Short mmCIF file of C-alpha atoms in Angstrom, two decimals:
data_model
loop_
_atom_site.label_atom_id
_atom_site.label_comp_id
_atom_site.label_asym_id
_atom_site.label_seq_id
_atom_site.Cartn_x
_atom_site.Cartn_y
_atom_site.Cartn_z
CA UNK A 13 11.90 10.11 -13.38
CA UNK A 14 8.22 11.00 -13.71
CA UNK A 15 5.91 9.78 -10.96
CA UNK A 16 2.51 8.61 -12.23
CA UNK A 17 -0.59 8.70 -9.96
CA UNK A 18 -2.74 5.70 -9.27
CA UNK A 19 -6.14 6.52 -7.65
CA UNK A 20 -7.96 3.86 -5.63
CA UNK A 21 -11.10 4.06 -3.60
CA UNK A 22 -11.16 1.18 -1.12
CA UNK A 23 -14.19 0.93 1.10
CA UNK A 24 -12.00 -1.00 2.76
CA UNK A 25 13.48 13.18 -0.29
CA UNK A 26 15.94 12.73 1.73
CA UNK A 27 14.56 14.26 4.87
CA UNK A 28 14.89 12.36 8.13
CA UNK A 29 11.66 13.50 9.71
CA UNK A 30 8.11 12.43 10.32
CA UNK A 31 5.03 13.81 12.13
CA UNK A 32 2.69 11.82 14.27
CA UNK A 33 -0.63 12.07 16.11
CA UNK A 34 -3.31 9.61 17.26
CA UNK A 35 -4.39 8.98 13.67
CA UNK A 36 -1.89 10.74 11.38
CA UNK A 37 1.68 10.27 10.25
CA UNK A 38 3.83 11.23 7.33
CA UNK A 39 7.11 9.55 6.21
CA UNK A 40 8.94 11.53 3.52
CA UNK A 41 11.94 9.21 4.11
CA UNK A 42 12.42 6.00 6.07
CA UNK A 43 15.21 5.66 8.65
CA UNK A 44 13.62 2.81 10.62
CA UNK A 45 11.88 4.98 13.23
CA UNK A 46 8.34 3.99 14.26
CA UNK A 47 8.39 0.95 12.01
CA UNK A 48 8.29 -2.83 12.53
CA UNK A 49 10.16 -5.06 10.04
CA UNK A 50 8.71 -8.61 9.59
CA UNK A 51 10.00 -11.44 7.44
CA UNK A 52 12.33 -10.15 4.80
CA UNK A 53 11.30 -6.43 5.07
CA UNK A 54 14.30 -4.05 5.45
CA UNK A 55 15.69 -0.61 4.78
CA UNK A 56 17.33 -0.59 1.37
CA UNK A 57 20.98 0.14 0.93
CA UNK A 58 22.45 2.08 -1.99
CA UNK A 59 23.99 0.11 -4.81
CA UNK A 60 27.50 0.44 -3.32
CA UNK A 61 26.23 -0.55 0.18
CA UNK A 62 27.62 2.64 1.70
CA UNK A 63 24.37 4.03 3.09
CA UNK A 64 20.59 3.56 3.33
CA UNK A 65 18.54 4.84 0.35
CA UNK A 66 15.52 5.76 2.43
CA UNK A 67 13.24 3.13 0.87
CA UNK A 68 11.36 0.45 2.81
CA UNK A 69 11.65 -2.88 0.91
CA UNK A 70 9.42 -5.90 1.41
CA UNK A 71 11.77 -8.44 -0.33
CA UNK A 72 15.49 -9.24 -0.57
CA UNK A 73 17.53 -10.09 -3.53
CA UNK A 74 19.24 -13.01 -1.82
CA UNK A 75 16.10 -15.12 -1.34
CA UNK A 76 13.77 -16.74 -3.89
CA UNK A 77 10.14 -16.47 -2.81
CA UNK A 78 11.16 -13.66 -0.46
CA UNK A 79 8.29 -11.93 1.31
CA UNK A 80 7.95 -9.49 4.20
CA UNK A 81 5.83 -6.79 5.85
CA UNK A 82 6.74 -3.37 7.03
CA UNK A 83 4.22 -1.78 9.51
CA UNK A 84 3.64 1.34 11.48
CA UNK A 85 4.69 0.37 15.09
CA UNK A 86 1.69 1.73 16.91
CA UNK A 87 -1.96 0.69 16.90
CA UNK A 88 -4.31 2.99 15.09
CA UNK A 89 -7.91 3.63 16.11
CA UNK A 90 -10.24 2.69 13.21
CA UNK A 91 -13.54 2.57 15.19
CA UNK A 92 -14.79 4.09 18.45
CA UNK A 93 -14.96 0.48 19.88
CA UNK A 94 -14.75 -3.11 18.72
CA UNK A 95 -18.58 -3.38 18.58
CA UNK A 96 -19.24 0.01 16.91
CA UNK A 97 -21.19 0.12 13.76
CA UNK A 98 -19.29 3.08 12.53
CA UNK A 99 -15.70 3.34 11.10
CA UNK A 100 -13.50 6.40 10.95
CA UNK A 101 -12.89 7.64 7.43
CA UNK A 102 -9.30 7.30 6.38
CA UNK A 103 -7.01 7.95 3.51
CA UNK A 104 -3.47 6.98 2.66
CA UNK A 105 -1.03 7.70 -0.10
CA UNK A 106 2.37 6.15 -0.83
CA UNK A 107 5.04 6.11 -3.57
CA UNK A 108 6.31 2.73 -4.55
CA UNK A 109 8.31 0.87 -7.21
CA UNK A 110 8.46 -2.76 -8.32
CA UNK A 111 11.74 -3.62 -9.99
CA UNK A 112 12.53 -7.03 -11.48
CA UNK A 113 16.25 -7.78 -11.69
CA UNK A 114 15.94 -9.58 -15.03
CA UNK A 115 15.18 -6.88 -17.61
CA UNK A 116 14.04 -9.12 -20.53
CA UNK A 117 10.68 -10.98 -20.04
CA UNK A 118 10.93 -11.33 -16.24
CA UNK A 119 8.47 -13.66 -14.55
CA UNK A 120 5.93 -11.78 -12.49
CA UNK A 121 6.15 -11.61 -8.72
CA UNK A 122 3.34 -12.06 -6.23
CA UNK A 123 2.74 -8.45 -5.64
CA UNK A 124 2.64 -5.60 -3.25
CA UNK A 125 -0.20 -4.63 -0.91
CA UNK A 126 -1.27 -1.89 1.48
CA UNK A 127 -2.69 -3.76 4.47
CA UNK A 128 -4.80 -3.12 7.59
CA UNK A 129 -4.52 -6.10 9.97
CA UNK A 130 -5.44 -6.87 13.66
CA UNK A 131 -1.92 -7.92 14.90
CA UNK A 132 1.69 -6.66 14.62
CA UNK A 133 3.09 -10.11 13.71
CA UNK A 134 2.97 -11.92 10.39
CA UNK A 135 2.44 -15.53 11.49
CA UNK A 136 1.44 -17.73 8.60
CA UNK A 137 2.28 -15.04 6.05
CA UNK A 138 3.32 -16.33 2.59
CA UNK A 139 3.37 -15.05 -0.92
CA UNK A 140 0.54 -16.14 -3.15
CA UNK A 141 -2.08 -15.01 -5.60
CA UNK A 142 -5.44 -16.55 -6.38
CA UNK A 143 -7.56 -16.30 -9.58
CA UNK A 144 -5.92 -13.01 -10.46
CA UNK A 145 -7.23 -11.35 -13.62
CA UNK A 146 -3.67 -10.89 -14.92
CA UNK A 147 -0.14 -10.15 -13.63
CA UNK A 148 -0.57 -6.37 -13.82
CA UNK A 149 -3.62 -5.40 -11.85
CA UNK A 150 -4.89 -3.61 -8.72
CA UNK A 151 -7.42 -5.16 -6.36
CA UNK A 152 -9.16 -4.96 -3.06
CA UNK A 153 -8.91 -8.06 -0.81
CA UNK A 154 -10.99 -8.54 2.32
CA UNK A 155 -9.81 -11.44 4.57
CA UNK A 156 -8.77 -13.39 1.49
CA UNK A 157 -6.14 -13.49 -1.25
CA UNK A 158 -9.00 -13.55 -3.77
CA UNK A 159 -9.83 -9.92 -4.75
CA UNK A 160 -13.32 -8.71 -4.09
CA UNK A 161 -12.85 -6.40 -7.07
CA UNK A 162 -9.86 -5.80 -9.35
CA UNK A 163 -8.92 -3.75 -12.44
CA UNK A 164 -5.96 -3.67 -14.81
CA UNK A 165 -3.30 -1.22 -13.59
CA UNK A 166 -3.50 2.36 -14.86
CA UNK A 167 -5.01 5.77 -14.20
CA UNK A 168 -7.58 8.15 -15.66
CA UNK A 169 -6.76 11.58 -17.12
CA UNK A 170 -9.22 14.20 -18.35
CA UNK A 171 -8.67 15.36 -21.86
CA UNK A 172 -10.61 17.37 -24.47
CA UNK A 173 -11.91 16.20 -27.82
CA UNK A 174 -11.41 18.22 -31.02
CA UNK A 175 -14.79 19.73 -30.28
CA UNK A 176 -13.67 20.88 -26.84
CA UNK A 177 -15.65 18.32 -24.93
CA UNK A 178 -14.03 16.97 -21.66
CA UNK A 179 -13.69 13.19 -21.63
CA UNK A 180 -11.84 10.63 -19.42
CA UNK A 181 -9.09 8.59 -20.97
CA UNK A 182 -7.58 5.50 -19.36
CA UNK A 183 -3.81 5.22 -19.36
CA UNK A 184 -2.51 1.68 -18.73
CA UNK A 185 0.87 1.23 -17.03
CA UNK A 186 3.24 -1.52 -16.06
CA UNK A 187 3.52 -1.84 -12.32
CA UNK A 188 6.82 -3.82 -12.42
CA UNK A 189 8.55 -1.31 -14.70
CA UNK A 190 10.84 -0.11 -11.95
CA UNK A 191 9.37 3.39 -12.19
CA UNK A 192 7.98 5.12 -9.16
CA UNK A 193 4.20 5.45 -8.88
CA UNK A 194 2.08 7.26 -6.42
CA UNK A 195 -1.01 5.56 -5.22
CA UNK A 196 -3.78 6.49 -2.73
CA UNK A 197 -6.57 4.61 -1.01
CA UNK A 198 -9.58 6.39 0.51
CA UNK A 199 -12.46 5.07 2.65
CA UNK A 200 -15.76 6.94 2.82
CA UNK A 201 -14.65 9.67 0.48
CA UNK A 202 -14.63 9.83 -3.33
CA UNK A 203 -11.98 11.14 -5.76
CA UNK A 204 -13.20 12.45 -9.09
CA UNK A 205 -12.20 9.33 -11.08
CA UNK A 206 -10.87 6.36 -9.01
CA UNK A 207 -9.27 3.32 -10.58
CA UNK A 208 -11.43 1.08 -8.32
CA UNK A 209 -14.66 1.89 -6.55
CA UNK A 210 -16.78 -0.52 -4.60
CA UNK A 211 -19.06 -0.47 -1.55
CA UNK A 212 -17.88 -2.41 1.50
CA UNK A 213 -18.88 -1.67 5.12
CA UNK A 214 -15.60 -2.04 6.96
CA UNK A 215 -17.26 -1.62 10.40
CA UNK A 216 -18.10 -5.32 10.04
CA UNK A 217 -14.45 -6.16 9.32
CA UNK A 218 -12.36 -3.82 11.38
CA UNK A 219 -11.67 -3.96 15.09
CA UNK A 220 -11.43 -0.86 17.20
CA UNK A 221 -7.61 -0.73 16.81
CA UNK A 222 -5.61 -2.09 13.90
CA UNK A 223 -2.10 -2.04 12.45
CA UNK A 224 -1.37 -0.79 8.99
CA UNK A 225 1.56 -1.10 6.62
CA UNK A 226 2.69 -3.02 3.52
CA UNK A 227 3.19 -6.59 2.45
CA UNK A 228 5.18 -7.80 -0.56
CA UNK A 229 6.31 -11.01 -2.07
CA UNK A 230 8.30 -12.17 -5.11
CA UNK A 231 8.21 -15.47 -6.91
CA UNK A 232 11.02 -17.54 -8.31
CA UNK A 233 12.91 -14.51 -9.65
CA UNK A 234 14.36 -11.49 -7.81
CA UNK A 235 11.93 -8.52 -7.75
CA UNK A 236 12.23 -5.50 -5.45
CA UNK A 237 9.10 -4.13 -3.75
CA UNK A 238 10.07 -0.67 -2.41
CA UNK A 239 8.08 1.99 -0.59
CA UNK A 240 9.62 5.45 -0.83
CA UNK A 241 7.12 7.76 0.95
CA UNK A 242 3.98 7.05 2.98
CA UNK A 243 1.27 9.33 4.43
CA UNK A 244 -1.75 8.16 6.45
CA UNK A 245 -4.58 9.95 8.30
CA UNK A 246 -8.10 9.31 9.49
CA UNK A 247 -10.76 11.35 11.12
CA UNK A 248 -10.45 9.88 14.59
CA UNK A 249 -10.38 12.59 17.26
CA UNK A 250 -6.75 13.57 18.10
CA UNK A 251 -7.33 12.64 21.71
CA UNK A 252 -8.52 9.14 20.80
CA UNK A 253 -6.69 6.44 22.76
CA UNK A 254 -6.44 2.79 21.70
CA UNK A 255 -9.60 0.82 22.49
CA UNK A 256 -9.19 -1.39 25.51
CA UNK A 257 -10.17 -4.96 24.92
CA UNK A 258 -10.40 -8.10 27.11
#
């Protein structure tokens, strides 16, 4: 199965191993280590239930309107202090799939999100969307379910015209196709051709330490939201300790 790449700029496998530091980790496979499961989030079993598939799922087949969050268990320094006017640059990439169980004209679910949040719990969490441009888009949300900016799902590829001139061509894709897609989010750096680009000063939003992970929710119909790999790093000094508050 081909894995397509989604590129986002947000100013905002079967190997049982991971590496960690103060601001860097890499999951090539999930076995439950260093993760917190909230709501309906769980490790996915294989079809016959004999073993775990290595995917982190946000929703469960047995529950309508199922929703959950899977987070890295430790706080991550995003700023030198809560009052700092600077934010560490960061980037993350992950492979995901969204798979409706009804193959013909399935109703859309409520979506999947990479999140940075101040607490480890998910009190008050619920699946919802608000004024979305369509049921197949990518957006950036800041303290709201209403996107600050959003674009239809897809990616850019560079091609050549008959005259040999390089041009960018947009390839639309269906997020809920069941295929695996690779996405990345970068703050304070710029890929050649991102799907979304906007200017947001996250130093006014982030605390010194935050938690990061994923949130997903389905609607009335069963829809899996699976994360298969996940890598995160920022430019916080390796010796950085969590900011003390209080």
